[in-house]
PDB file of C-alpha atoms in Angstrom:
ATOM      1  CA  MET A   1     -14.050 -45.317 -28.430  1.00  0.00           C
ATOM      2  CA  THR A   2     -11.740 -42.349 -29.528  1.00  0.00           C
ATOM      3  CA  ALA A   3      -7.550 -42.921 -29.515  1.00  0.00           C
ATOM      4  CA  PRO A   4      -5.904 -40.303 -26.289  1.00  0.00           C
ATOM      5  CA  ASP A   5      -4.806 -37.277 -27.147  1.00  0.00           C
ATOM      6  CA  PRO A   6      -1.454 -36.282 -25.500  1.00  0.00           C
ATOM      7  CA  ASP A   7      -0.854 -32.889 -26.351  1.00  0.00           C
ATOM      8  CA  GLY A   8      -4.732 -32.188 -25.014  1.00  0.00           C
ATOM      9  CA  LEU A   9      -3.358 -33.734 -21.705  1.00  0.00           C
ATOM     10  CA  LEU A  10      -0.137 -32.324 -21.363  1.00  0.00           C
ATOM     11  CA  ALA A  11      -2.291 -28.617 -22.542  1.00  0.00           C
ATOM     12  CA  GLU A  12      -4.802 -29.729 -19.193  1.00  0.00           C
ATOM     13  CA  GLN A  13      -1.281 -30.449 -17.181  1.00  0.00           C
ATOM     14  CA  LEU A  14      -0.047 -26.772 -17.990  1.00  0.00           C
ATOM     15  CA  LEU A  15      -3.098 -25.227 -17.117  1.00  0.00           C
ATOM     16  CA  ARG A  16      -4.399 -26.397 -14.170  1.00  0.00           C
ATOM     17  CA  LEU A  17      -0.132 -25.870 -12.706  1.00  0.00           C
ATOM     18  CA  THR A  18      -0.709 -22.403 -13.623  1.00  0.00           C
ATOM     19  CA  ARG A  19      -3.726 -22.127 -12.172  1.00  0.00           C
ATOM     20  CA  ARG A  20      -1.828 -23.654  -9.219  1.00  0.00           C
ATOM     21  CA  VAL A  21       0.998 -22.024  -9.292  1.00  0.00           C
ATOM     22  CA  HIS A  22      -0.843 -18.350  -9.044  1.00  0.00           C
ATOM     23  CA  ARG A  23      -3.623 -19.630  -6.271  1.00  0.00           C
ATOM     24  CA  ILE A  24      -0.145 -20.464  -4.251  1.00  0.00           C
ATOM     25  CA  GLN A  25       1.414 -17.018  -5.134  1.00  0.00           C
ATOM     26  CA  LYS A  26      -1.802 -15.641  -4.818  1.00  0.00           C
ATOM     27  CA  ARG A  27      -1.107 -17.398  -1.140  1.00  0.00           C
ATOM     28  CA  HIS A  28       1.866 -16.029  -0.304  1.00  0.00           C
ATOM     29  CA  LEU A  29       1.271 -12.639  -1.351  1.00  0.00           C
ATOM     30  CA  GLU A  30      -1.766 -12.279   1.050  1.00  0.00           C
ATOM     31  CA  HIS A  31       0.403 -13.314   3.862  1.00  0.00           C
ATOM     32  CA  ARG A  32       2.294 -11.245   3.266  1.00  0.00           C
ATOM     33  CA  GLU A  33      -0.624  -8.179   3.684  1.00  0.00           C
ATOM     34  CA  LEU A  34       0.568  -5.992   1.247  1.00  0.00           C
ATOM     35  CA  GLY A  35      -2.565  -5.243  -0.436  1.00  0.00           C
ATOM     36  CA  ILE A  36      -1.541  -6.218  -3.535  1.00  0.00           C
ATOM     37  CA  THR A  37      -3.361  -7.699  -6.761  1.00  0.00           C
ATOM     38  CA  PRO A  38      -1.666 -10.662  -8.710  1.00  0.00           C
ATOM     39  CA  ALA A  39      -2.297  -8.234 -10.921  1.00  0.00           C
ATOM     40  CA  GLN A  40      -0.503  -5.778  -9.478  1.00  0.00           C
ATOM     41  CA  SER A  41       2.236  -7.101  -8.627  1.00  0.00           C
ATOM     42  CA  ARG A  42       2.706  -7.987 -12.261  1.00  0.00           C
ATOM     43  CA  LEU A  43       2.042  -4.368 -13.610  1.00  0.00           C
ATOM     44  CA  LEU A  44       5.277  -3.826 -10.290  1.00  0.00           C
ATOM     45  CA  ARG A  45       7.161  -6.255 -12.207  1.00  0.00           C
ATOM     46  CA  THR A  46       7.076  -5.402 -15.056  1.00  0.00           C
ATOM     47  CA  LEU A  47       7.627  -1.368 -13.939  1.00  0.00           C
ATOM     48  CA  ALA A  48      10.721  -2.765 -12.987  1.00  0.00           C
ATOM     49  CA  HIS A  49      12.205  -3.680 -16.489  1.00  0.00           C
ATOM     50  CA  TYR A  50      12.607   0.018 -17.826  1.00  0.00           C
ATOM     51  CA  GLY A  51      15.074   1.630 -17.642  1.00  0.00           C
ATOM     52  CA  SER A  52      12.866   5.054 -17.047  1.00  0.00           C
ATOM     53  CA  PRO A  53       9.728   5.351 -16.236  1.00  0.00           C
ATOM     54  CA  PRO A  54       7.031   4.041 -19.498  1.00  0.00           C
ATOM     55  CA  ARG A  55       4.261   5.587 -20.395  1.00  0.00           C
ATOM     56  CA  MET A  56       0.256   3.293 -19.603  1.00  0.00           C
ATOM     57  CA  ALA A  57       0.645   2.599 -23.453  1.00  0.00           C
ATOM     58  CA  ASP A  58       3.612   0.667 -23.170  1.00  0.00           C
ATOM     59  CA  LEU A  59       2.585  -0.899 -20.353  1.00  0.00           C
ATOM     60  CA  ALA A  60      -0.650  -2.212 -21.953  1.00  0.00           C
ATOM     61  CA  GLU A  61       1.377  -3.265 -25.201  1.00  0.00           C
ATOM     62  CA  ARG A  62       3.999  -5.466 -22.254  1.00  0.00           C
ATOM     63  CA  LEU A  63       1.061  -7.002 -20.479  1.00  0.00           C
ATOM     64  CA  GLU A  64      -0.702  -7.742 -23.389  1.00  0.00           C
ATOM     65  CA  VAL A  65      -3.776  -5.879 -21.611  1.00  0.00           C
ATOM     66  CA  VAL A  66      -6.322  -3.261 -22.921  1.00  0.00           C
ATOM     67  CA  PRO A  67      -5.303   0.902 -21.892  1.00  0.00           C
ATOM     68  CA  ARG A  68      -8.219   0.658 -19.475  1.00  0.00           C
ATOM     69  CA  ALA A  69      -6.790  -2.088 -17.666  1.00  0.00           C
ATOM     70  CA  VAL A  70      -3.277  -0.596 -17.261  1.00  0.00           C
ATOM     71  CA  THR A  71      -5.162   2.953 -16.015  1.00  0.00           C
ATOM     72  CA  THR A  72      -7.288   0.527 -13.311  1.00  0.00           C
ATOM     73  CA  LEU A  73      -4.099  -1.629 -11.601  1.00  0.00           C
ATOM     74  CA  VAL A  74      -2.507   2.341 -11.822  1.00  0.00           C
ATOM     75  CA  ASP A  75      -4.819   3.808 -10.060  1.00  0.00           C
ATOM     76  CA  GLY A  76      -5.051   1.244  -7.767  1.00  0.00           C
ATOM     77  CA  LEU A  77      -1.397   1.180  -6.991  1.00  0.00           C
ATOM     78  CA  GLU A  78      -1.107   5.336  -6.883  1.00  0.00           C
ATOM     79  CA  ALA A  79      -3.636   4.923  -4.201  1.00  0.00           C
ATOM     80  CA  ALA A  80      -1.438   3.145  -2.104  1.00  0.00           C
ATOM     81  CA  GLY A  81       1.471   5.003  -2.700  1.00  0.00           C
ATOM     82  CA  LYS A  82       3.543   2.329  -4.931  1.00  0.00           C
ATOM     83  CA  VAL A  83       3.559   4.332  -7.666  1.00  0.00           C
ATOM     84  CA  ARG A  84       3.084   8.126  -9.546  1.00  0.00           C
ATOM     85  CA  ARG A  85       1.523   9.661 -11.944  1.00  0.00           C
ATOM     86  CA  VAL A  86       4.536  12.290 -13.441  1.00  0.00           C
ATOM     87  CA  PRO A  87       4.206  13.974 -16.348  1.00  0.00           C
ATOM     88  CA  ASP A  88       7.497  13.575 -19.639  1.00  0.00           C
ATOM     89  CA  PRO A  89      10.295  16.106 -19.859  1.00  0.00           C
ATOM     90  CA  ALA A  90       9.691  16.108 -23.046  1.00  0.00           C
ATOM     91  CA  ASN A  91       6.506  16.417 -23.891  1.00  0.00           C
ATOM     92  CA  ARG A  92       3.900  17.495 -20.586  1.00  0.00           C
ATOM     93  CA  ARG A  93       0.193  15.898 -21.713  1.00  0.00           C
ATOM     94  CA  VAL A  94       2.324  12.246 -21.942  1.00  0.00           C
ATOM     95  CA  ILE A  95       2.014  10.614 -18.560  1.00  0.00           C
ATOM     96  CA  ARG A  96       5.048   7.793 -17.357  1.00  0.00           C
ATOM     97  CA  ILE A  97       4.558   6.001 -14.346  1.00  0.00           C
ATOM     98  CA  GLU A  98       7.416   5.291 -11.927  1.00  0.00           C
ATOM     99  CA  LEU A  99       7.590   2.781  -8.891  1.00  0.00           C
ATOM    100  CA  THR A 100       7.868   5.103  -5.569  1.00  0.00           C
ATOM    101  CA  ASP A 101       9.916   3.561  -2.543  1.00  0.00           C
ATOM    102  CA  ASP A 102       6.859   2.013  -1.055  1.00  0.00           C
ATOM    103  CA  GLY A 103       6.310   0.346  -4.667  1.00  0.00           C
ATOM    104  CA  ARG A 104      10.218  -0.843  -4.434  1.00  0.00           C
ATOM    105  CA  ALA A 105       9.719  -2.502  -0.842  1.00  0.00           C
ATOM    106  CA  ALA A 106       6.857  -4.271  -2.267  1.00  0.00           C
ATOM    107  CA  LEU A 107       8.306  -5.274  -5.468  1.00  0.00           C
ATOM    108  CA  ARG A 108      10.870  -6.979  -3.592  1.00  0.00           C
ATOM    109  CA  GLU A 109       8.029  -8.653  -1.015  1.00  0.00           C
ATOM    110  CA  VAL A 110       6.659  -9.733  -4.439  1.00  0.00           C
ATOM    111  CA  ARG A 111       9.328 -11.174  -4.865  1.00  0.00           C
ATOM    112  CA  ASP A 112       9.843 -13.072  -2.526  1.00  0.00           C
ATOM    113  CA  ALA A 113       6.541 -14.059  -2.850  1.00  0.00           C
ATOM    114  CA  ARG A 114       7.007 -15.757  -5.854  1.00  0.00           C
ATOM    115  CA  ARG A 115       9.806 -17.144  -4.223  1.00  0.00           C
ATOM    116  CA  CYS A 116       8.303 -19.239  -1.982  1.00  0.00           C
ATOM    117  CA  ALA A 117       5.686 -20.213  -4.277  1.00  0.00           C
ATOM    118  CA  ALA A 118       7.969 -22.069  -6.538  1.00  0.00           C
ATOM    119  CA  GLN A 119      10.297 -23.124  -3.691  1.00  0.00           C
ATOM    120  CA  GLU A 120       6.905 -25.063  -2.652  1.00  0.00           C
ATOM    121  CA  ILE A 121       5.432 -26.321  -5.731  1.00  0.00           C
ATOM    122  CA  LEU A 122       8.853 -27.780  -6.556  1.00  0.00           C
ATOM    123  CA  ALA A 123       9.950 -28.619  -3.825  1.00  0.00           C
ATOM    124  CA  PRO A 124       8.749 -32.754  -4.675  1.00  0.00           C
ATOM    125  CA  LEU A 125      11.910 -32.294  -7.375  1.00  0.00           C
ATOM    126  CA  THR A 126      14.665 -32.892  -7.178  1.00  0.00           C
ATOM    127  CA  ASP A 127      17.533 -30.647  -8.578  1.00  0.00           C
ATOM    128  CA  GLU A 128      18.077 -32.581 -11.624  1.00  0.00           C
ATOM    129  CA  GLN A 129      14.720 -32.492 -12.133  1.00  0.00           C
ATOM    130  CA  ARG A 130      14.331 -28.755 -11.816  1.00  0.00           C
ATOM    131  CA  ALA A 131      16.904 -28.264 -13.882  1.00  0.00           C
ATOM    132  CA  VAL A 132      15.640 -30.673 -16.084  1.00  0.00           C
ATOM    133  CA  LEU A 133      12.211 -28.953 -15.931  1.00  0.00           C
ATOM    134  CA  GLY A 134      13.970 -25.513 -16.713  1.00  0.00           C
ATOM    135  CA  GLY A 135      15.304 -26.609 -19.877  1.00  0.00           C
ATOM    136  CA  LEU A 136      12.332 -27.356 -21.378  1.00  0.00           C
ATOM    137  CA  LEU A 137       9.750 -24.675 -19.853  1.00  0.00           C
ATOM    138  CA  ASP A 138      12.809 -22.786 -21.991  1.00  0.00           C
ATOM    139  CA  THR A 139      11.671 -24.481 -24.741  1.00  0.00           C
ATOM    140  CA  LEU A 140       8.566 -23.899 -24.908  1.00  0.00           C
ATOM    141  CA  VAL A 141       8.715 -20.354 -23.523  1.00  0.00           C
ATOM    142  CA  ASP A 142      11.327 -19.489 -25.892  1.00  0.00           C
ATOM    143  CA  GLY A 143      11.031 -21.760 -28.920  1.00  0.00           C
ATOM    144  CA  PRO A 144      13.973 -24.149 -30.249  1.00  0.00           C
ATOM    145  CA  GLN A 145      17.191 -21.981 -30.171  1.00  0.00           C
ATOM    146  CA  ASP A 146      18.498 -23.975 -33.198  1.00  0.00           C
ATOM    147  CA  ALA A 147      14.342 -23.273 -34.972  1.00  0.00           C
ATOM    148  CA  PRO A 148      15.502 -23.399 -39.195  1.00  0.00           C
ATOM    149  CA  ALA A 149      14.844 -19.170 -40.616  1.00  0.00           C
ATOM    150  CA  THR A 150      11.668 -18.686 -42.103  1.00  0.00           C
ATOM    151  CA  ARG A 151      11.563 -20.327 -45.319  1.00  0.00           C
ATOM    152  CA  THR A 152      10.478 -18.791 -48.254  1.00  0.00           C
ATOM    153  CA  LEU A 153       8.934 -19.689 -51.781  1.00  0.00           C
TER     154      LEU A 153
END
């Protein structure tokens, strides 16, 4: 008989939670009838973090996908009027992607859908449990804050 694998169990729980978050968020997005997929909503959220319109390559790098995937997402969002391609003022060969007014409105709806999904998922937890979970997730996402510097031999 093999010993239980607690790390394997935690990994499975995290994957199941991620899938559940994705399903619930997708349901909230569909309920709002935005016509935006979760991948497109991620691109809109990413666009909002830039001070000026990014290049497609910048988006691909930040989203950790191949450039072709960004092209497909931008094509769909552009057809829906949520983003537009604009020439770079310094180099006409470079195309940048910017949010339209409809895109900013959709982004507000996406954020609200995410907030509703989070409320649904976190509903069983007390405020104290939420605070503990938030701290644990910060540690997992960012790594320990007081991690020792890389040692050289």
